[in-house]
Structure formats: C-alpha cells, structure tokens
Amino acid sequence: MPWLEDAIDVILPQIPSGNNISSVVTILSHPQPCPLSQNTLGAPSAVTGIINALQTRFGQESTSRYIDVTHAVPAKFNLSQLPNSPMTTPNRPAAETSMDDYFSMPQTIVYSKGTIATSHAEARQNLGGNPASKAFPQTIVAPSSISISVLERFIPPANVAEYDDLFKFDQPSALVDRMLELKPDIGHLVFIYPTQKGADTFRHDYLGPILDPLLRTMIGVHGISTDVMANIAYLEPIWAMHNFHQLQVKVAQLLSSMNRKAGGNLHRYAIAEASVQNVHVGREAWARWFTEQELPRMRDIMNKSYGRSPLQPQNEGVGDYTAAGLVREIIDGIKGRPYETGEAPRQGIEVGVFVIRRVQ
C-alpha cells in the first residue's frame, strides 16, 4: 500500500517495545460508510496495512505482543461479515523455530470485536430539532484507550451536513470522537478522506459509466421523470467538499479549537503527517459502499415522487412497478452492471491522508 507508507513510517516508531505495560496495541477501525468483509474485492483498508506492519516489527521482538482491534459497525450489521483477524505469527524468524518450542515461543496475536457506532444521520435524528437535547461527542470505546485509530472514507459522504459537522466539536463528528479515544502521548489517528477532486473522480469515472446508462434505460422503459432520475444521480455533497490544502486547513482549525476547549495541557492534538494520495477502489467495494449509503436517499426520492402507487410502463409487457421496485432495480444495477469496454476507471480517487497525534 504505497499510499499508506508515509503514515506507517510516522506511527511505528511511536509504538513502545513490548513489556508488561505496553504489550497490547489497541486499534479502532472505522471505515465509512461501513466495514466490508475480507473477501470483498478491491477494498482498500488502512487497518490491514497497519496490522501487517506491526506484525513485521513485532516479529523481531522476544516478547509476545497482542493487537486488540475494535471494528466500528452500523446498528444493523451482521457480525459474521467483520473482517477476519490476521493469523497469529511467531515473534522469531521461521528458521530459528523448532516444533518443540513453537507453541511456547513469543507470538503476535490479533483479537477482533465489533462495537456499534451511531451514524451521522442517527445522531442528527436524535437531536430532534434541538441541538441542546443531545450531548456531543459520542465515543464508542473508553476515552484515552486507543493506540491507533483509523477513520477512512473513499467515496463522497451521504450529505452536506455530515461533511460540515465532521470538522465541528459541538456537532455529531466521527473525527472528534476518534480523537478523544486516543491514548496520551502514543495515540495516533489515521484520517483518510476524499478531496473534492477525488469525489468528482468517483462520480464521473467510477459511478457514472454504471449509473447514467442505467437511469436512461429506466426512463425509457418505465417512463420515469427525468427530474426524478436527475435527483437520484446528483451527489450534492461534492460541491461542498474541498481540495487537499483546504481540507488540511479544516483539520488544523478543528485541532486548534479542540486544544483551546481542553485548556491546560490535557487532550492536545497535532498533525504529524499530511499527504495527498491516489487510491484505486475496486468495482465490488465501491458499489457496496455506495448502495449501502445511498439506499435511504433513493427511497426517499422515489416515495416522495410516486408514493406506493404502481407505475405504468411505457412499453407493453414490462409490467407494473412500484417505487420500491424501481429502487431495487437501481441498486441491483449499480452492484451488477458491468463497465462497457474501455470505461473502467484508470485513475485512483484522490484522498487526503492525515496522521493526527495526541501529544499529551
């Protein structure tokens, strides 16, 4: 993972050597909009790269090390779909290992579990129109307990509010929550987020060749309003996003705000590394992320436009369709429709990769 190397080079030297106190490295993995199973093709994962790097380093140590991974998952999630834990590895080169001492020798062991992370939409709904009715932030593990946290996203967010709130201390913000969970001095957050250019690349090079012809076909077959289909295709958050430099400024301003609110020397944060990278996302991975995220929005558009009444097709023999049926057709098409020859994306999605260190 070349796009992750700079971040790993910053983090690994800060992880103490193994002893009774620091033998456990706690990791929190929060991919947005949701985790994908290990067998999903083309899914980039910073956590996988970080764990592999830790295993390589720990392999030279003489004490057992433990990596405790917590996966942030939506409320409705099948825990059997959690990414698999890497295999236990011996902390000694294989050439030095005999069958007699293999099971007693130092090892690196990885444990995984899941915990529910409230989505931005759910947190907003909990406000009930009254910003004072729900306190923020909302951590999902104990504050000051995580060695390495990863908050990563490779497609545009669900809406403008989710993007704007990300950089606010007093609104539902996964970024703020993940920072508050970091351990003092050694805690690091890897924050990966698409730039406006990256989001635009996703819309036009990844999604567009699949979604646009699908919607045109449905307009012709089902007689759906072009305005309705235009609303389906329009990804509003892209216009509100920023280039890499602006994104870096937004992160720095949030850290400055948090440092002022904390007061004294407690809970201070700094950007330890920032770079712009290009990451290719596989067809299966982006389709699963996008359909999981956009399904509620598509349902809302269709239900407001057509309700539950059957729609009369333009062509005989096609059959009646309800709004729910049309949404299913769109979702299935995004997941299963192949790229035409020469239309598969060639460039990666531009993202900002930030390493945020809790310095005290």
Tab-separated table of N, CA and C in Angstrom, residues 157-308:
chain	number	residue	atom	x	y	z
A	157	PRO	N	-19.425	11.676	1.059
A	157	PRO	CA	-20.335	11.422	2.183
A	157	PRO	C	-21.794	11.462	1.744
A	158	ALA	N	-22.676	11.094	2.659
A	158	ALA	CA	-24.096	10.978	2.332
A	158	ALA	C	-24.755	12.330	2.078
A	159	ASN	N	-24.324	13.371	2.786
A	159	ASN	CA	-24.956	14.674	2.629
A	159	ASN	C	-24.000	15.771	3.082
A	160	VAL	N	-24.376	17.011	2.809
A	160	VAL	CA	-23.523	18.153	3.127
A	160	VAL	C	-23.350	18.310	4.635
A	161	ALA	N	-24.420	18.099	5.407
A	161	ALA	CA	-24.352	18.255	6.856
A	161	ALA	C	-23.330	17.303	7.470
A	162	GLU	N	-23.276	16.079	6.971
A	162	GLU	CA	-22.307	15.126	7.504
A	162	GLU	C	-20.885	15.628	7.289
A	163	TYR	N	-20.628	16.194	6.120
A	163	TYR	CA	-19.298	16.723	5.827
A	163	TYR	C	-18.982	17.934	6.700
A	164	ASP	N	-19.912	18.866	6.785
A	164	ASP	CA	-19.682	20.077	7.582
A	164	ASP	C	-19.476	19.752	9.062
A	165	ASP	N	-20.305	18.848	9.602
A	165	ASP	CA	-20.231	18.525	11.024
A	165	ASP	C	-18.948	17.788	11.395
A	166	LEU	N	-18.335	17.153	10.417
A	166	LEU	CA	-17.114	16.393	10.678
A	166	LEU	C	-16.047	17.258	11.341
A	167	PHE	N	-16.035	18.543	11.006
A	167	PHE	CA	-14.986	19.444	11.489
A	167	PHE	C	-15.487	20.379	12.597
A	168	LYS	N	-16.545	19.950	13.306
A	168	LYS	CA	-17.104	20.750	14.395
A	168	LYS	C	-17.098	19.946	15.690
A	169	PHE	N	-16.654	20.593	16.764
A	169	PHE	CA	-16.562	19.909	18.057
A	169	PHE	C	-17.926	19.680	18.691
A	170	ASP	N	-18.891	20.572	18.412
A	170	ASP	CA	-20.178	20.521	19.103
A	170	ASP	C	-21.296	19.929	18.253
A	171	GLN	N	-20.933	19.192	17.213
A	171	GLN	CA	-21.909	18.516	16.362
A	171	GLN	C	-21.513	17.042	16.219
A	172	PRO	N	-22.403	16.201	15.690
A	172	PRO	CA	-22.031	14.786	15.517
A	172	PRO	C	-20.831	14.659	14.584
A	173	SER	N	-19.696	14.282	15.114
A	173	SER	CA	-18.457	14.213	14.334
A	173	SER	C	-17.678	12.958	14.691
A	174	ALA	N	-17.573	12.041	13.746
A	174	ALA	CA	-16.774	10.835	13.976
A	174	ALA	C	-15.311	11.195	14.155
A	175	LEU	N	-14.857	12.264	13.511
A	175	LEU	CA	-13.461	12.677	13.623
A	175	LEU	C	-13.135	13.100	15.060
A	176	VAL	N	-13.994	13.904	15.655
A	176	VAL	CA	-13.794	14.329	17.043
A	176	VAL	C	-13.849	13.127	17.988
A	177	ASP	N	-14.833	12.259	17.787
A	177	ASP	CA	-14.973	11.082	18.648
A	177	ASP	C	-13.711	10.220	18.628
A	178	ARG	N	-13.173	9.980	17.415
A	178	ARG	CA	-11.991	9.122	17.317
A	178	ARG	C	-10.770	9.765	17.979
A	179	MET	N	-10.662	11.091	17.933
A	179	MET	CA	-9.522	11.750	18.582
A	179	MET	C	-9.598	11.636	20.095
A	180	LEU	N	-10.790	11.777	20.653
A	180	LEU	CA	-10.930	11.715	22.106
A	180	LEU	C	-10.629	10.324	22.663
A	181	GLU	N	-10.660	9.315	21.812
A	181	GLU	CA	-10.392	7.943	22.255
A	181	GLU	C	-8.907	7.597	22.263
A	182	LEU	N	-8.045	8.497	21.772
A	182	LEU	CA	-6.618	8.206	21.661
A	182	LEU	C	-5.919	8.241	23.022
A	183	LYS	N	-4.937	7.358	23.179
A	183	LYS	CA	-4.108	7.357	24.377
A	183	LYS	C	-3.206	8.596	24.392
A	184	PRO	N	-2.916	9.116	25.575
A	184	PRO	CA	-1.965	10.224	25.661
A	184	PRO	C	-0.582	9.801	25.162
A	185	ASP	N	0.103	10.703	24.488
A	185	ASP	CA	1.490	10.553	24.049
A	185	ASP	C	1.690	9.577	22.893
A	186	ILE	N	1.077	8.400	22.912
A	186	ILE	CA	1.335	7.425	21.848
A	186	ILE	C	0.137	7.251	20.915
A	187	GLY	N	-0.981	7.903	21.194
A	187	GLY	CA	-2.181	7.717	20.381
A	187	GLY	C	-2.083	8.434	19.041
A	188	HIS	N	-2.422	7.715	17.953
A	188	HIS	CA	-2.400	8.287	16.605
A	188	HIS	C	-3.696	7.947	15.872
A	189	LEU	N	-4.212	8.926	15.158
A	189	LEU	CA	-5.386	8.725	14.313
A	189	LEU	C	-4.986	8.895	12.859
A	190	VAL	N	-5.271	7.890	12.051
A	190	VAL	CA	-5.087	7.989	10.609
A	190	VAL	C	-6.441	8.364	10.015
A	191	PHE	N	-6.514	9.557	9.475
A	191	PHE	CA	-7.756	10.099	8.922
A	191	PHE	C	-7.598	10.184	7.409
A	192	ILE	N	-8.439	9.435	6.705
A	192	ILE	CA	-8.360	9.357	5.238
A	192	ILE	C	-9.691	9.811	4.670
A	193	TYR	N	-9.653	10.825	3.793
A	193	TYR	CA	-10.905	11.394	3.296
A	193	TYR	C	-10.707	11.892	1.870
A	194	PRO	N	-11.724	11.687	1.005
A	194	PRO	CA	-11.572	12.160	-0.379
A	194	PRO	C	-11.575	13.679	-0.470
A	195	THR	N	-10.756	14.194	-1.357
A	195	THR	CA	-10.814	15.614	-1.694
A	195	THR	C	-11.989	15.837	-2.646
A	196	GLN	N	-12.257	17.100	-2.955
A	196	GLN	CA	-13.309	17.381	-3.923
A	196	GLN	C	-12.970	16.768	-5.281
A	197	LYS	N	-11.705	16.828	-5.656
A	197	LYS	CA	-11.282	16.203	-6.914
A	197	LYS	C	-11.510	14.697	-6.866
A	198	GLY	N	-11.173	14.073	-5.740
A	198	GLY	CA	-11.385	12.638	-5.609
A	198	GLY	C	-12.853	12.267	-5.669
A	199	ALA	N	-13.706	13.067	-5.015
A	199	ALA	CA	-15.144	12.807	-5.049
A	199	ALA	C	-15.689	12.962	-6.463
A	200	ASP	N	-15.183	13.966	-7.190
A	200	ASP	CA	-15.627	14.182	-8.564
A	200	ASP	C	-15.167	13.043	-9.471
A	201	THR	N	-13.950	12.548	-9.229
A	201	THR	CA	-13.458	11.384	-9.981
A	201	THR	C	-14.349	10.181	-9.734
A	202	PHE	N	-14.745	9.981	-8.499
A	202	PHE	CA	-15.640	8.862	-8.195
A	202	PHE	C	-16.947	8.995	-8.966
A	203	ARG	N	-17.543	10.174	-8.950
A	203	ARG	CA	-18.839	10.360	-9.612
A	203	ARG	C	-18.744	10.139	-11.120
A	204	HIS	N	-17.713	10.661	-11.762
A	204	HIS	CA	-17.652	10.630	-13.218
A	204	HIS	C	-16.946	9.397	-13.790
A	205	ASP	N	-15.920	8.885	-13.088
A	205	ASP	CA	-15.145	7.769	-13.639
A	205	ASP	C	-15.549	6.416	-13.080
A	206	TYR	N	-16.003	6.375	-11.842
A	206	TYR	CA	-16.372	5.108	-11.212
A	206	TYR	C	-17.880	4.862	-11.332
A	207	LEU	N	-18.675	5.794	-10.799
A	207	LEU	CA	-20.121	5.612	-10.752
A	207	LEU	C	-20.802	5.934	-12.074
A	208	GLY	N	-20.386	7.006	-12.728
A	208	GLY	CA	-21.076	7.491	-13.912
A	208	GLY	C	-21.276	6.468	-15.020
A	209	PRO	N	-20.235	5.745	-15.437
A	209	PRO	CA	-20.406	4.765	-16.527
A	209	PRO	C	-21.373	3.631	-16.187
A	210	ILE	N	-21.675	3.440	-14.901
A	210	ILE	CA	-22.638	2.420	-14.489
A	210	ILE	C	-24.023	3.024	-14.307
A	211	LEU	N	-24.106	4.097	-13.526
A	211	LEU	CA	-25.405	4.646	-13.144
A	211	LEU	C	-26.092	5.404	-14.279
A	212	ASP	N	-25.372	6.202	-15.030
A	212	ASP	CA	-26.006	7.062	-16.036
A	212	ASP	C	-26.747	6.273	-17.114
A	213	PRO	N	-26.126	5.266	-17.758
A	213	PRO	CA	-26.887	4.491	-18.754
A	213	PRO	C	-28.024	3.679	-18.131
A	214	LEU	N	-27.844	3.252	-16.877
A	214	LEU	CA	-28.911	2.523	-16.185
A	214	LEU	C	-30.143	3.408	-16.030
A	215	LEU	N	-29.947	4.652	-15.595
A	215	LEU	CA	-31.081	5.560	-15.404
A	215	LEU	C	-31.727	5.937	-16.726
A	216	ARG	N	-30.922	6.118	-17.779
A	216	ARG	CA	-31.501	6.425	-19.096
A	216	ARG	C	-32.390	5.288	-19.578
A	217	THR	N	-31.945	4.056	-19.356
A	217	THR	CA	-32.751	2.894	-19.746
A	217	THR	C	-34.066	2.863	-18.982
A	218	MET	N	-34.015	3.155	-17.691
A	218	MET	CA	-35.225	3.128	-16.878
A	218	MET	C	-36.192	4.251	-17.246
A	219	ILE	N	-35.666	5.389	-17.669
A	219	ILE	CA	-36.542	6.466	-18.138
A	219	ILE	C	-37.323	6.013	-19.359
A	220	GLY	N	-36.621	5.332	-20.283
A	220	GLY	CA	-37.280	4.865	-21.495
A	220	GLY	C	-38.258	3.733	-21.252
A	221	VAL	N	-37.895	2.806	-20.362
A	221	VAL	CA	-38.725	1.618	-20.142
A	221	VAL	C	-39.920	1.918	-19.244
A	222	HIS	N	-39.688	2.663	-18.171
A	222	HIS	CA	-40.723	2.871	-17.161
A	222	HIS	C	-41.384	4.235	-17.231
A	223	GLY	N	-40.883	5.105	-18.069
A	223	GLY	CA	-41.471	6.432	-18.166
A	223	GLY	C	-41.251	7.287	-16.934
A	224	ILE	N	-40.138	7.055	-16.239
A	224	ILE	CA	-39.837	7.831	-15.037
A	224	ILE	C	-39.451	9.252	-15.434
A	225	SER	N	-39.827	10.213	-14.635
A	225	SER	CA	-39.477	11.605	-14.885
A	225	SER	C	-37.964	11.779	-14.924
A	226	THR	N	-37.489	12.548	-15.890
A	226	THR	CA	-36.049	12.823	-15.965
A	226	THR	C	-35.585	13.622	-14.751
A	227	ASP	N	-36.458	14.454	-14.194
A	227	ASP	CA	-36.092	15.220	-12.999
A	227	ASP	C	-35.850	14.302	-11.803
A	228	VAL	N	-36.686	13.276	-11.688
A	228	VAL	CA	-36.519	12.326	-10.590
A	228	VAL	C	-35.187	11.591	-10.732
A	229	MET	N	-34.903	11.136	-11.933
A	229	MET	CA	-33.653	10.406	-12.145
A	229	MET	C	-32.443	11.327	-12.000
A	230	ALA	N	-32.599	12.600	-12.348
A	230	ALA	CA	-31.506	13.551	-12.150
A	230	ALA	C	-31.215	13.727	-10.662
A	231	ASN	N	-32.269	13.723	-9.844
A	231	ASN	CA	-32.078	13.813	-8.397
A	231	ASN	C	-31.374	12.573	-7.841
A	232	ILE	N	-31.691	11.415	-8.400
A	232	ILE	CA	-31.020	10.180	-7.996
A	232	ILE	C	-29.529	10.272	-8.302
A	233	ALA	N	-29.201	10.798	-9.471
A	233	ALA	CA	-27.815	10.823	-9.932
A	233	ALA	C	-26.989	11.928	-9.292
A	234	TYR	N	-27.642	12.951	-8.750
A	234	TYR	CA	-26.938	14.123	-8.236
A	234	TYR	C	-26.382	13.844	-6.847
A	235	LEU	N	-25.079	14.012	-6.690
A	235	LEU	CA	-24.429	13.833	-5.388
A	235	LEU	C	-24.091	15.211	-4.834
A	236	GLU	N	-25.014	15.753	-4.057
A	236	GLU	CA	-24.911	17.129	-3.572
A	236	GLU	C	-23.648	17.426	-2.768
A	237	PRO	N	-23.166	16.504	-1.923
A	237	PRO	CA	-22.024	16.866	-1.081
A	237	PRO	C	-20.766	17.261	-1.842
A	238	ILE	N	-20.626	16.835	-3.096
A	238	ILE	CA	-19.372	17.079	-3.803
A	238	ILE	C	-19.075	18.574	-3.896
A	239	TRP	N	-20.091	19.390	-4.146
A	239	TRP	CA	-19.837	20.820	-4.316
A	239	TRP	C	-19.374	21.476	-3.012
A	240	ALA	N	-19.685	20.860	-1.867
A	240	ALA	CA	-19.314	21.446	-0.571
A	240	ALA	C	-17.945	20.984	-0.088
A	241	MET	N	-17.316	20.048	-0.790
A	241	MET	CA	-16.047	19.489	-0.345
A	241	MET	C	-14.885	20.409	-0.743
A	242	HIS	N	-13.672	20.040	-0.358
A	242	HIS	CA	-12.522	20.922	-0.508
A	242	HIS	C	-11.357	20.212	-1.187
A	243	ASN	N	-10.422	21.030	-1.708
A	243	ASN	CA	-9.185	20.451	-2.206
A	243	ASN	C	-8.294	20.070	-1.025
A	244	PHE	N	-7.149	19.455	-1.301
A	244	PHE	CA	-6.319	18.928	-0.217
A	244	PHE	C	-5.854	20.032	0.723
A	245	HIS	N	-5.392	21.147	0.191
A	245	HIS	CA	-4.910	22.236	1.043
A	245	HIS	C	-6.027	22.745	1.946
A	246	GLN	N	-7.217	22.933	1.381
A	246	GLN	CA	-8.351	23.405	2.184
A	246	GLN	C	-8.745	22.375	3.237
A	247	LEU	N	-8.680	21.099	2.871
A	247	LEU	CA	-9.003	20.033	3.821
A	247	LEU	C	-8.010	20.037	4.981
A	248	GLN	N	-6.744	20.254	4.666
A	248	GLN	CA	-5.728	20.324	5.708
A	248	GLN	C	-5.984	21.500	6.649
A	249	VAL	N	-6.410	22.621	6.095
A	249	VAL	CA	-6.747	23.783	6.923
A	249	VAL	C	-7.926	23.467	7.839
A	250	LYS	N	-8.953	22.776	7.306
A	250	LYS	CA	-10.123	22.416	8.116
A	250	LYS	C	-9.715	21.527	9.297
A	251	VAL	N	-8.833	20.568	9.035
A	251	VAL	CA	-8.371	19.686	10.113
A	251	VAL	C	-7.593	20.488	11.146
A	252	ALA	N	-6.699	21.363	10.683
A	252	ALA	CA	-5.889	22.159	11.606
A	252	ALA	C	-6.764	23.080	12.457
A	253	GLN	N	-7.785	23.660	11.863
A	253	GLN	CA	-8.689	24.533	12.620
A	253	GLN	C	-9.451	23.754	13.678
A	254	LEU	N	-9.862	22.533	13.352
A	254	LEU	CA	-10.552	21.708	14.343
A	254	LEU	C	-9.622	21.375	15.514
A	255	LEU	N	-8.375	21.009	15.214
A	255	LEU	CA	-7.426	20.690	16.274
A	255	LEU	C	-7.184	21.903	17.168
A	256	SER	N	-7.057	23.074	16.545
A	256	SER	CA	-6.855	24.293	17.318
A	256	SER	C	-8.046	24.552	18.238
A	257	SER	N	-9.251	24.346	17.719
A	257	SER	CA	-10.459	24.533	18.518
A	257	SER	C	-10.508	23.551	19.679
A	258	MET	N	-10.160	22.288	19.416
A	258	MET	CA	-10.181	21.282	20.482
A	258	MET	C	-9.125	21.580	21.539
A	259	ASN	N	-7.951	22.034	21.121
A	259	ASN	CA	-6.899	22.353	22.080
A	259	ASN	C	-7.300	23.516	22.978
A	260	ARG	N	-7.999	24.496	22.407
A	260	ARG	CA	-8.458	25.628	23.218
A	260	ARG	C	-9.535	25.198	24.201
A	261	LYS	N	-10.453	24.346	23.742
A	261	LYS	CA	-11.542	23.909	24.610
A	261	LYS	C	-11.035	23.048	25.757
A	262	ALA	N	-9.975	22.262	25.506
A	262	ALA	CA	-9.456	21.367	26.531
A	262	ALA	C	-8.836	22.156	27.675
A	263	GLY	N	-8.120	23.215	27.324
A	263	GLY	CA	-7.479	24.024	28.350
A	263	GLY	C	-6.273	23.321	28.953
A	264	GLY	N	-5.361	24.080	29.503
A	264	GLY	CA	-4.181	23.492	30.129
A	264	GLY	C	-3.385	22.649	29.159
A	265	ASN	N	-2.874	21.521	29.643
A	265	ASN	CA	-2.054	20.633	28.818
A	265	ASN	C	-2.761	19.320	28.502
A	266	LEU	N	-4.061	19.247	28.745
A	266	LEU	CA	-4.788	17.997	28.524
A	266	LEU	C	-5.358	17.934	27.113
A	267	HIS	N	-5.383	16.727	26.555
A	267	HIS	CA	-6.027	16.478	25.266
A	267	HIS	C	-5.547	17.456	24.186
A	268	ARG	N	-4.264	17.458	23.943
A	268	ARG	CA	-3.735	18.308	22.895
A	268	ARG	C	-3.375	17.452	21.684
A	269	TYR	N	-3.674	17.979	20.498
A	269	TYR	CA	-3.518	17.212	19.269
A	269	TYR	C	-2.717	18.021	18.250
A	270	ALA	N	-2.020	17.303	17.364
A	270	ALA	CA	-1.238	17.961	16.322
A	270	ALA	C	-1.211	17.074	15.088
A	271	ILE	N	-1.092	17.692	13.922
A	271	ILE	CA	-0.933	16.951	12.672
A	271	ILE	C	0.518	16.506	12.562
A	272	ALA	N	0.757	15.197	12.582
A	272	ALA	CA	2.115	14.657	12.490
A	272	ALA	C	2.515	14.377	11.043
A	273	GLU	N	1.562	14.203	10.172
A	273	GLU	CA	1.838	13.897	8.765
A	273	GLU	C	0.594	14.203	7.954
A	274	ALA	N	0.798	14.778	6.774
A	274	ALA	CA	-0.325	15.055	5.871
A	274	ALA	C	0.171	14.914	4.437
A	275	SER	N	-0.552	14.164	3.635
A	275	SER	CA	-0.163	13.984	2.241
A	275	SER	C	-1.402	13.734	1.394
A	276	VAL	N	-1.281	14.021	0.117
A	276	VAL	CA	-2.353	13.732	-0.831
A	276	VAL	C	-1.964	12.469	-1.589
A	277	GLN	N	-2.885	11.527	-1.675
A	277	GLN	CA	-2.606	10.227	-2.284
A	277	GLN	C	-3.729	9.868	-3.250
A	278	ASN	N	-3.447	8.918	-4.130
A	278	ASN	CA	-4.450	8.386	-5.046
A	278	ASN	C	-4.641	6.910	-4.762
A	279	VAL	N	-5.876	6.513	-4.516
A	279	VAL	CA	-6.185	5.143	-4.121
A	279	VAL	C	-7.217	4.572	-5.087
A	280	HIS	N	-6.886	3.454	-5.701
A	280	HIS	CA	-7.859	2.797	-6.586
A	280	HIS	C	-8.794	1.927	-5.751
A	281	VAL	N	-10.087	2.078	-5.980
A	281	VAL	CA	-11.108	1.311	-5.260
A	281	VAL	C	-11.762	0.358	-6.246
A	282	GLY	N	-11.818	-0.901	-5.894
A	282	GLY	CA	-12.355	-1.923	-6.790
A	282	GLY	C	-13.860	-1.789	-7.009
A	283	ARG	N	-14.316	-2.366	-8.113
A	283	ARG	CA	-15.720	-2.286	-8.531
A	283	ARG	C	-16.671	-2.795	-7.446
A	284	GLU	N	-16.392	-3.953	-6.888
A	284	GLU	CA	-17.280	-4.525	-5.874
A	284	GLU	C	-17.290	-3.678	-4.612
A	285	ALA	N	-16.127	-3.170	-4.221
A	285	ALA	CA	-16.034	-2.416	-2.969
A	285	ALA	C	-16.814	-1.111	-3.049
A	286	TRP	N	-16.587	-0.295	-4.084
A	286	TRP	CA	-17.281	0.996	-4.122
A	286	TRP	C	-18.778	0.815	-4.306
A	287	ALA	N	-19.184	-0.215	-5.055
A	287	ALA	CA	-20.617	-0.441	-5.257
A	287	ALA	C	-21.310	-0.800	-3.950
A	288	ARG	N	-20.670	-1.605	-3.135
A	288	ARG	CA	-21.265	-1.978	-1.847
A	288	ARG	C	-21.333	-0.783	-0.914
A	289	TRP	N	-20.256	0.005	-0.869
A	289	TRP	CA	-20.281	1.200	-0.033
A	289	TRP	C	-21.366	2.172	-0.489
A	290	PHE	N	-21.421	2.410	-1.799
A	290	PHE	CA	-22.341	3.418	-2.324
A	290	PHE	C	-23.790	3.005	-2.134
A	291	THR	N	-24.127	1.775	-2.434
A	291	THR	CA	-25.520	1.343	-2.303
A	291	THR	C	-25.951	1.291	-0.840
A	292	GLU	N	-25.046	0.901	0.057
A	292	GLU	CA	-25.364	0.898	1.482
A	292	GLU	C	-25.677	2.316	1.956
A	293	GLN	N	-24.907	3.264	1.494
A	293	GLN	CA	-25.071	4.644	1.935
A	293	GLN	C	-26.262	5.332	1.293
A	294	GLU	N	-26.476	5.114	-0.006
A	294	GLU	CA	-27.446	5.903	-0.768
A	294	GLU	C	-28.845	5.306	-0.820
A	295	LEU	N	-29.017	4.081	-0.360
A	295	LEU	CA	-30.338	3.448	-0.408
A	295	LEU	C	-31.412	4.287	0.277
A	296	PRO	N	-31.199	4.806	1.489
A	296	PRO	CA	-32.260	5.626	2.121
A	296	PRO	C	-32.604	6.868	1.303
A	297	ARG	N	-31.607	7.515	0.716
A	297	ARG	CA	-31.872	8.718	-0.084
A	297	ARG	C	-32.694	8.373	-1.324
A	298	MET	N	-32.344	7.279	-2.003
A	298	MET	CA	-33.091	6.872	-3.194
A	298	MET	C	-34.534	6.525	-2.846
A	299	ARG	N	-34.723	5.834	-1.742
A	299	ARG	CA	-36.095	5.502	-1.320
A	299	ARG	C	-36.899	6.768	-1.070
A	300	ASP	N	-36.267	7.727	-0.416
A	300	ASP	CA	-36.954	8.971	-0.088
A	300	ASP	C	-37.369	9.716	-1.355
A	301	ILE	N	-36.481	9.777	-2.340
A	301	ILE	CA	-36.795	10.468	-3.598
A	301	ILE	C	-37.950	9.781	-4.309
A	302	MET	N	-37.900	8.467	-4.418
A	302	MET	CA	-38.935	7.721	-5.129
A	302	MET	C	-40.275	7.784	-4.396
A	303	ASN	N	-40.258	7.647	-3.090
A	303	ASN	CA	-41.515	7.677	-2.346
A	303	ASN	C	-42.173	9.045	-2.397
A	304	LYS	N	-41.377	10.102	-2.359
A	304	LYS	CA	-41.941	11.445	-2.457
A	304	LYS	C	-42.516	11.712	-3.845
A	305	SER	N	-41.924	11.106	-4.850
A	305	SER	CA	-42.363	11.351	-6.221
A	305	SER	C	-43.531	10.461	-6.636
A	306	TYR	N	-43.527	9.208	-6.169
A	306	TYR	CA	-44.517	8.258	-6.667
A	306	TYR	C	-45.303	7.541	-5.580
A	307	GLY	N	-44.894	7.693	-4.325
A	307	GLY	CA	-45.605	7.004	-3.258
A	307	GLY	C	-45.562	5.501	-3.452
A	308	ARG	N	-46.644	4.833	-3.118
A	308	ARG	CA	-46.702	3.377	-3.243
A	308	ARG	C	-47.550	2.929	-4.427
